[in-house]
mmCIF file of C-alpha atoms and ligand atoms in Angstrom:
data_model
loop_
_atom_site.group_PDB
_atom_site.id
_atom_site.type_symbol
_atom_site.label_atom_id
_atom_site.label_comp_id
_atom_site.label_asym_id
_atom_site.label_seq_id
_atom_site.Cartn_x
_atom_site.Cartn_y
_atom_site.Cartn_z
ATOM 1 C CA MET A 1 -52.051 12.273 -6.849
ATOM 2 C CA ARG A 2 -50.554 12.980 -3.211
ATOM 3 C CA LEU A 3 -51.121 10.004 -0.717
ATOM 4 C CA VAL A 4 -50.731 9.072 2.428
ATOM 5 C CA LEU A 5 -51.052 4.974 3.663
ATOM 6 C CA LEU A 6 -51.750 4.736 7.220
ATOM 7 C CA GLY A 7 -51.795 1.464 9.467
ATOM 8 C CA PRO A 8 -50.570 -0.205 11.314
ATOM 9 C CA PRO A 9 -47.238 -2.358 11.176
ATOM 10 C CA GLY A 10 -48.262 -5.773 9.436
ATOM 11 C CA ALA A 11 -51.802 -3.430 7.472
ATOM 12 C CA GLY A 12 -50.782 -4.158 3.922
ATOM 13 C CA LYS A 13 -49.596 -0.381 3.545
ATOM 14 C CA GLY A 14 -46.580 -2.389 1.388
ATOM 15 C CA THR A 15 -49.065 -4.288 -0.468
ATOM 16 C CA GLN A 16 -50.911 -2.129 -1.317
ATOM 17 C CA ALA A 17 -48.899 0.905 -3.218
ATOM 18 C CA ALA A 18 -47.624 -1.156 -5.043
ATOM 19 C CA TYR A 19 -50.054 -1.456 -6.554
ATOM 20 C CA ILE A 20 -51.648 2.020 -6.625
ATOM 21 C CA VAL A 21 -48.098 3.765 -7.559
ATOM 22 C CA GLU A 22 -48.104 2.012 -10.828
ATOM 23 C CA ARG A 23 -51.560 2.217 -11.853
ATOM 24 C CA PHE A 24 -51.441 6.736 -11.210
ATOM 25 C CA ALA A 25 -47.999 6.261 -12.191
ATOM 26 C CA ILE A 26 -46.440 8.369 -8.576
ATOM 27 C CA PRO A 27 -43.498 7.206 -6.506
ATOM 28 C CA HIS A 28 -43.395 5.400 -3.776
ATOM 29 C CA ILE A 29 -41.759 6.587 -1.115
ATOM 30 C CA SER A 30 -41.658 4.018 2.295
ATOM 31 C CA THR A 31 -39.331 5.189 4.997
ATOM 32 C CA GLY A 32 -39.576 2.370 6.090
ATOM 33 C CA ASP A 33 -37.264 1.257 2.961
ATOM 34 C CA ILE A 34 -35.332 4.345 2.767
ATOM 35 C CA PHE A 35 -33.638 3.432 6.023
ATOM 36 C CA ARG A 36 -34.182 -1.044 5.490
ATOM 37 C CA LYS A 37 -31.560 -0.201 2.561
ATOM 38 C CA ASN A 38 -29.114 1.983 4.200
ATOM 39 C CA VAL A 39 -28.573 -0.828 6.497
ATOM 40 C CA LYS A 40 -27.881 -2.556 4.444
ATOM 41 C CA GLU A 41 -25.294 0.040 2.418
ATOM 42 C CA GLY A 42 -23.875 0.482 5.907
ATOM 43 C CA THR A 43 -24.502 4.432 5.588
ATOM 44 C CA GLU A 44 -23.873 6.822 8.289
ATOM 45 C CA LEU A 45 -28.235 7.158 8.347
ATOM 46 C CA GLY A 46 -28.135 3.082 8.689
ATOM 47 C CA GLN A 47 -26.157 3.036 11.791
ATOM 48 C CA LYS A 48 -28.247 5.583 13.571
ATOM 49 C CA ALA A 49 -31.180 3.723 12.833
ATOM 50 C CA LYS A 50 -31.025 0.513 13.407
ATOM 51 C CA ASP A 51 -31.436 -0.117 16.754
ATOM 52 C CA TYR A 52 -34.383 1.477 16.807
ATOM 53 C CA MET A 53 -35.318 -0.614 14.382
ATOM 54 C CA ASP A 54 -34.002 -4.073 15.722
ATOM 55 C CA LYS A 55 -36.387 -2.827 19.051
ATOM 56 C CA GLY A 56 -39.145 -1.691 17.223
ATOM 57 C CA GLN A 57 -39.031 2.041 18.248
ATOM 58 C CA LEU A 58 -39.770 4.707 15.840
ATOM 59 C CA VAL A 59 -36.216 6.902 14.781
ATOM 60 C CA PRO A 60 -36.072 9.858 16.165
ATOM 61 C CA ASP A 61 -38.040 12.604 13.929
ATOM 62 C CA GLU A 62 -36.109 15.186 12.554
ATOM 63 C CA VAL A 63 -34.331 12.101 11.297
ATOM 64 C CA VAL A 64 -36.615 10.535 9.499
ATOM 65 C CA VAL A 65 -38.725 14.913 8.742
ATOM 66 C CA ALA A 66 -34.975 15.771 7.501
ATOM 67 C CA ILE A 67 -35.605 12.535 4.924
ATOM 68 C CA VAL A 68 -39.013 13.003 3.422
ATOM 69 C CA GLU A 69 -38.337 16.848 2.838
ATOM 70 C CA ASP A 70 -35.277 16.286 0.617
ATOM 71 C CA ARG A 71 -36.673 13.206 -1.489
ATOM 72 C CA LEU A 72 -40.078 15.347 -1.691
ATOM 73 C CA LYS A 73 -38.398 18.070 -3.372
ATOM 74 C CA GLU A 74 -36.941 15.578 -5.703
ATOM 75 C CA LYS A 75 -38.376 15.782 -9.391
ATOM 76 C CA ASP A 76 -40.267 12.677 -9.694
ATOM 77 C CA CYS A 77 -42.743 14.393 -6.404
ATOM 78 C CA SER A 78 -43.479 16.780 -8.551
ATOM 79 C CA ASP A 79 -47.341 15.414 -9.471
ATOM 80 C CA GLY A 80 -48.135 13.394 -6.528
ATOM 81 C CA PHE A 81 -46.229 10.952 -4.379
ATOM 82 C CA LEU A 82 -47.183 8.593 -1.517
ATOM 83 C CA LEU A 83 -46.139 7.973 1.484
ATOM 84 C CA ASP A 84 -46.104 4.684 3.377
ATOM 85 C CA GLY A 85 -45.212 3.869 7.182
ATOM 86 C CA PHE A 86 -45.344 8.361 7.069
ATOM 87 C CA PRO A 87 -46.119 9.598 9.047
ATOM 88 C CA ARG A 88 -46.052 8.269 11.802
ATOM 89 C CA THR A 89 -46.176 11.117 15.361
ATOM 90 C CA VAL A 90 -48.581 14.050 15.161
ATOM 91 C CA ASN A 91 -44.972 15.974 14.788
ATOM 92 C CA GLN A 92 -44.358 14.691 12.251
ATOM 93 C CA ALA A 93 -47.199 14.948 10.935
ATOM 94 C CA GLU A 94 -47.341 18.862 11.593
ATOM 95 C CA GLN A 95 -44.321 18.741 10.818
ATOM 96 C CA LEU A 96 -45.081 17.156 6.683
ATOM 97 C CA ASP A 97 -48.106 20.123 6.472
ATOM 98 C CA SER A 98 -44.899 22.788 7.285
ATOM 99 C CA VAL A 99 -42.911 21.226 4.147
ATOM 100 C CA LEU A 100 -45.424 20.592 1.905
ATOM 101 C CA THR A 101 -47.046 24.792 3.205
ATOM 102 C CA LYS A 102 -43.736 25.718 2.234
ATOM 103 C CA MET A 103 -43.727 24.204 -1.505
ATOM 104 C CA GLY A 104 -47.901 24.841 -2.388
ATOM 105 C CA VAL A 105 -48.552 21.967 -1.954
ATOM 106 C CA GLU A 106 -51.202 19.287 -0.133
ATOM 107 C CA ILE A 107 -51.528 15.884 0.791
ATOM 108 C CA ASP A 108 -55.715 14.458 -1.559
ATOM 109 C CA TRP A 109 -56.527 11.627 0.589
ATOM 110 C CA VAL A 110 -54.878 8.907 3.752
ATOM 111 C CA ILE A 111 -56.141 5.636 3.191
ATOM 112 C CA ASN A 112 -55.922 4.241 5.776
ATOM 113 C CA ILE A 113 -56.225 0.105 6.285
ATOM 114 C CA ASN A 114 -57.619 -1.312 9.832
ATOM 115 C CA VAL A 115 -56.205 -4.317 10.553
ATOM 116 C CA LYS A 116 -57.218 -6.741 14.489
ATOM 117 C CA LYS A 117 -54.147 -7.162 15.622
ATOM 118 C CA GLU A 118 -53.782 -10.550 16.035
ATOM 119 C CA THR A 119 -54.247 -10.512 12.132
ATOM 120 C CA LEU A 120 -51.465 -7.649 11.868
ATOM 121 C CA ILE A 121 -48.851 -10.507 13.646
ATOM 122 C CA GLN A 122 -49.833 -13.692 11.622
ATOM 123 C CA ARG A 123 -49.286 -10.960 8.413
ATOM 124 C CA ALA A 124 -45.449 -9.572 9.285
ATOM 125 C CA VAL A 125 -43.888 -12.399 11.099
ATOM 126 C CA GLY A 126 -44.744 -15.027 7.719
ATOM 127 C CA ARG A 127 -43.976 -11.909 5.603
ATOM 128 C CA ARG A 128 -40.769 -12.137 2.881
ATOM 129 C CA ILE A 129 -38.809 -9.621 1.366
ATOM 130 C CA CYS A 130 -36.657 -9.747 -1.756
ATOM 131 C CA ARG A 131 -33.914 -8.931 -0.688
ATOM 132 C CA ASN A 132 -33.393 -7.123 -4.410
ATOM 133 C CA CYS A 133 -36.352 -5.426 -5.504
ATOM 134 C CA GLY A 134 -38.224 -5.129 -2.650
ATOM 135 C CA ALA A 135 -41.321 -6.389 -3.507
ATOM 136 C CA THR A 136 -43.487 -7.987 -0.989
ATOM 137 C CA TYR A 137 -44.606 -11.851 -0.067
ATOM 138 C CA HIS A 138 -46.523 -13.263 2.416
ATOM 139 C CA ILE A 139 -45.631 -17.328 3.797
ATOM 140 C CA THR A 140 -49.234 -17.984 3.483
ATOM 141 C CA PHE A 141 -50.924 -15.562 1.775
ATOM 142 C CA LYS A 142 -49.140 -14.248 -0.962
ATOM 143 C CA ALA A 143 -46.430 -17.002 -1.368
ATOM 144 C CA THR A 144 -44.083 -17.008 -4.320
ATOM 145 C CA LYS A 145 -43.631 -19.492 -6.870
ATOM 146 C CA LYS A 146 -41.200 -21.407 -6.532
ATOM 147 C CA GLU A 147 -39.478 -21.072 -2.975
ATOM 148 C CA ASP A 148 -37.495 -18.592 -1.114
ATOM 149 C CA ILE A 149 -36.397 -16.903 -5.218
ATOM 150 C CA CYS A 150 -38.561 -13.437 -5.954
ATOM 151 C CA ASP A 151 -41.283 -13.738 -8.544
ATOM 152 C CA VAL A 152 -40.284 -10.352 -10.273
ATOM 153 C CA CYS A 153 -37.035 -10.730 -10.587
ATOM 154 C CA GLY A 154 -35.137 -13.959 -9.343
ATOM 155 C CA GLY A 155 -34.204 -12.727 -6.455
ATOM 156 C CA GLU A 156 -33.353 -14.242 -2.734
ATOM 157 C CA VAL A 157 -36.297 -13.519 -0.204
ATOM 158 C CA TYR A 158 -35.376 -13.054 3.187
ATOM 159 C CA GLN A 159 -37.177 -12.408 6.655
ATOM 160 C CA ARG A 160 -36.860 -9.076 8.227
ATOM 161 C CA ASN A 161 -34.695 -8.806 11.343
ATOM 162 C CA ASP A 162 -38.117 -7.012 13.281
ATOM 163 C CA ASP A 163 -40.851 -9.597 11.773
ATOM 164 C CA THR A 164 -40.569 -11.872 15.395
ATOM 165 C CA GLU A 165 -44.078 -11.848 16.950
ATOM 166 C CA GLU A 166 -41.533 -9.945 19.642
ATOM 167 C CA THR A 167 -40.611 -7.328 18.036
ATOM 168 C CA VAL A 168 -44.009 -6.705 15.610
ATOM 169 C CA THR A 169 -45.854 -6.743 19.041
ATOM 170 C CA LYS A 170 -43.377 -4.168 20.243
ATOM 171 C CA ARG A 171 -44.367 -2.486 17.346
ATOM 172 C CA ILE A 172 -48.167 -1.869 17.099
ATOM 173 C CA GLU A 173 -48.003 -1.035 20.927
ATOM 174 C CA VAL A 174 -45.685 1.965 19.214
ATOM 175 C CA TYR A 175 -48.522 2.293 16.997
ATOM 176 C CA ILE A 176 -51.278 2.661 19.129
ATOM 177 C CA LYS A 177 -49.051 5.223 21.132
ATOM 178 C CA GLU A 178 -47.384 7.871 18.998
ATOM 179 C CA THR A 179 -49.828 6.614 15.442
ATOM 180 C CA GLN A 180 -53.075 6.500 15.947
ATOM 181 C CA PRO A 181 -53.739 9.096 16.985
ATOM 182 C CA LEU A 182 -53.054 10.845 13.669
ATOM 183 C CA ILE A 183 -56.379 9.650 13.159
ATOM 184 C CA GLU A 184 -57.478 11.569 14.020
ATOM 185 C CA TYR A 185 -55.815 14.056 12.957
ATOM 186 C CA TYR A 186 -56.638 13.743 9.807
ATOM 187 C CA SER A 187 -60.111 13.101 10.243
ATOM 188 C CA LYS A 188 -60.050 16.750 11.405
ATOM 189 C CA LYS A 189 -58.868 17.756 7.866
ATOM 190 C CA GLN A 190 -61.312 15.771 6.089
ATOM 191 C CA SER A 191 -59.019 13.921 4.126
ATOM 192 C CA LEU A 192 -59.099 10.228 5.658
ATOM 193 C CA ILE A 193 -60.932 7.512 3.873
ATOM 194 C CA THR A 194 -61.108 3.890 5.770
ATOM 195 C CA THR A 195 -60.707 0.525 4.014
ATOM 196 C CA ASP A 196 -61.829 -2.734 5.648
ATOM 197 C CA GLY A 197 -58.195 -4.131 5.109
ATOM 198 C CA GLU A 198 -58.617 -7.917 6.983
ATOM 199 C CA GLN A 199 -60.209 -8.671 3.960
ATOM 200 C CA ASP A 200 -57.920 -10.319 0.456
ATOM 201 C CA ILE A 201 -55.391 -8.252 -0.495
ATOM 202 C CA HIS A 202 -57.198 -7.514 -5.282
ATOM 203 C CA LYS A 203 -60.491 -6.711 -2.107
ATOM 204 C CA VAL A 204 -58.582 -3.959 -0.583
ATOM 205 C CA TYR A 205 -57.350 -2.089 -3.179
ATOM 206 C CA LYS A 206 -60.764 -2.127 -4.990
ATOM 207 C CA ASP A 207 -62.129 -0.748 -2.697
ATOM 208 C CA ILE A 208 -59.628 1.959 -1.988
ATOM 209 C CA LEU A 209 -59.918 2.604 -6.153
ATOM 210 C CA ALA A 210 -63.727 3.173 -5.076
ATOM 211 C CA ALA A 211 -63.618 5.836 -1.934
ATOM 212 C CA LEU A 212 -60.176 7.701 -4.657
ATOM 213 C CA GLY A 213 -63.648 8.134 -7.296
ATOM 214 C CA GLU A 214 -61.489 5.771 -9.913
HETATM 215 P P1 LIG B 301 -47.073 -3.052 5.702
HETATM 216 O O1 LIG B 301 -46.694 -2.237 4.450
HETATM 217 O O2 LIG B 301 -48.055 -2.175 6.875
HETATM 218 O O3 LIG B 301 -45.856 -3.174 6.874
HETATM 219 P P2 LIG B 301 -47.510 -5.244 4.354
HETATM 220 O O4 LIG B 301 -48.529 -4.393 3.294
HETATM 221 O O5 LIG B 301 -45.896 -5.586 4.390
HETATM 222 O O6 LIG B 301 -47.890 -4.381 5.952
HETATM 223 O O7 LIG B 301 -48.205 -6.963 4.878
HETATM 224 C C1 LIG B 301 -48.052 -7.840 5.139
HETATM 225 C C2 LIG B 301 -47.717 -9.372 4.665
HETATM 226 O O8 LIG B 301 -49.400 -9.636 4.942
HETATM 227 C C3 LIG B 301 -46.954 -9.423 4.244
HETATM 228 O O9 LIG B 301 -45.948 -10.591 4.278
HETATM 229 C C4 LIG B 301 -47.874 -9.904 2.609
HETATM 230 O O10 LIG B 301 -48.530 -10.182 1.457
HETATM 231 C C5 LIG B 301 -49.519 -9.656 3.701
HETATM 232 N N1 LIG B 301 -50.832 -8.892 3.211
HETATM 233 C C6 LIG B 301 -51.004 -7.747 3.042
HETATM 234 N N2 LIG B 301 -52.072 -7.320 2.688
HETATM 235 C C7 LIG B 301 -52.290 -8.151 2.950
HETATM 236 C C8 LIG B 301 -53.732 -8.656 2.878
HETATM 237 N N3 LIG B 301 -54.547 -7.752 3.176
HETATM 238 N N4 LIG B 301 -54.497 -10.095 3.267
HETATM 239 C C9 LIG B 301 -53.461 -10.943 3.348
HETATM 240 N N5 LIG B 301 -52.031 -11.172 3.296
HETATM 241 C C10 LIG B 301 -51.524 -9.621 2.873
HETATM 242 P P1 LIG B 302 -41.667 -0.429 8.160
HETATM 243 O O1 LIG B 302 -41.233 -0.904 7.296
HETATM 244 O O2 LIG B 302 -42.389 1.147 7.979
HETATM 245 O O3 LIG B 302 -42.051 -1.163 9.111
HETATM 246 O O4 LIG B 302 -40.717 0.266 9.456
HETATM 247 C C1 LIG B 302 -39.656 0.195 9.420
HETATM 248 C C2 LIG B 302 -39.227 0.640 10.952
HETATM 249 O O5 LIG B 302 -38.999 1.582 10.025
HETATM 250 C C3 LIG B 302 -39.592 1.102 11.135
HETATM 251 O O6 LIG B 302 -40.328 0.410 13.019
HETATM 252 C C4 LIG B 302 -39.374 2.492 12.595
HETATM 253 O O7 LIG B 302 -37.684 1.771 14.217
HETATM 254 C C5 LIG B 302 -38.132 2.473 11.946
HETATM 255 N N1 LIG B 302 -39.800 4.337 10.734
HETATM 256 C C6 LIG B 302 -40.311 3.445 9.687
HETATM 257 N N2 LIG B 302 -39.962 4.601 9.132
HETATM 258 C C7 LIG B 302 -40.379 5.208 10.938
HETATM 259 C C8 LIG B 302 -40.880 6.633 10.362
HETATM 260 N N3 LIG B 302 -41.862 7.369 9.926
HETATM 261 N N4 LIG B 302 -41.105 7.170 11.938
HETATM 262 C C9 LIG B 302 -40.046 6.895 13.015
HETATM 263 N N5 LIG B 302 -39.255 5.358 12.810
HETATM 264 C C10 LIG B 302 -39.602 4.554 10.845
#
């Protein structure tokens, strides 16, 4: 199964991705996670991406596409994958199409998670992430059992630099201008599934599975 998760920042893409990749045994490719790992490790890529991320802007297309292309060529992607947070511009989507065509494969489904702006801000500002394993929590909607300690691995849970109300607002503006046009792009290709992301986490997952015919 080759899937793309589409939706504004804070919609619940990473949360749903964790369930979906487990169910279908496919790799989870989150460009945001790849950039955060590189920032943490102080690599050249991390240094390139950090300023854009902190300002809520998109990292340039050529940088992101090259990373995803390399990742998709790895062996674990041969039977399927889930892309989360990529593509984010029409140009990225067109380049993804040509990479996949060269590989002789195509996207099966694009899952769009629909959530209104006020909910997005509340979700992103309350989001907490495990520094060690990347598990996602929310101070109200998915709290850790012990304060600031990851339920999965016992790592330290932190708030992302770009999860302030100001930066999230900027990221939503960027989403509307740059990423929202992908809804039309993929609906023309008849591969789009839309889910109501305002519902609780498990109901959203149930709807996604049903739409995938599971
Ligand atoms: P995205 O990857 O789209 O930016 P996340 O999956 O990280 O979004 O979710 C953003 C925040 O909202 C996280 O703190 C997560 O725990 C919480 N969250 C995700 N889905 C829901 C939901 N359906 N209801 C309530 N909170 C949610
Ligand atoms: P995310 O974890 O998906 O919220 O992404 C965090 C940040 O990483 C974004 O605000 C961008 O700065 C950068 N980023 C992630 N994915 C992409 C992408 N596909 N294109 C450009 N920038 C990206």
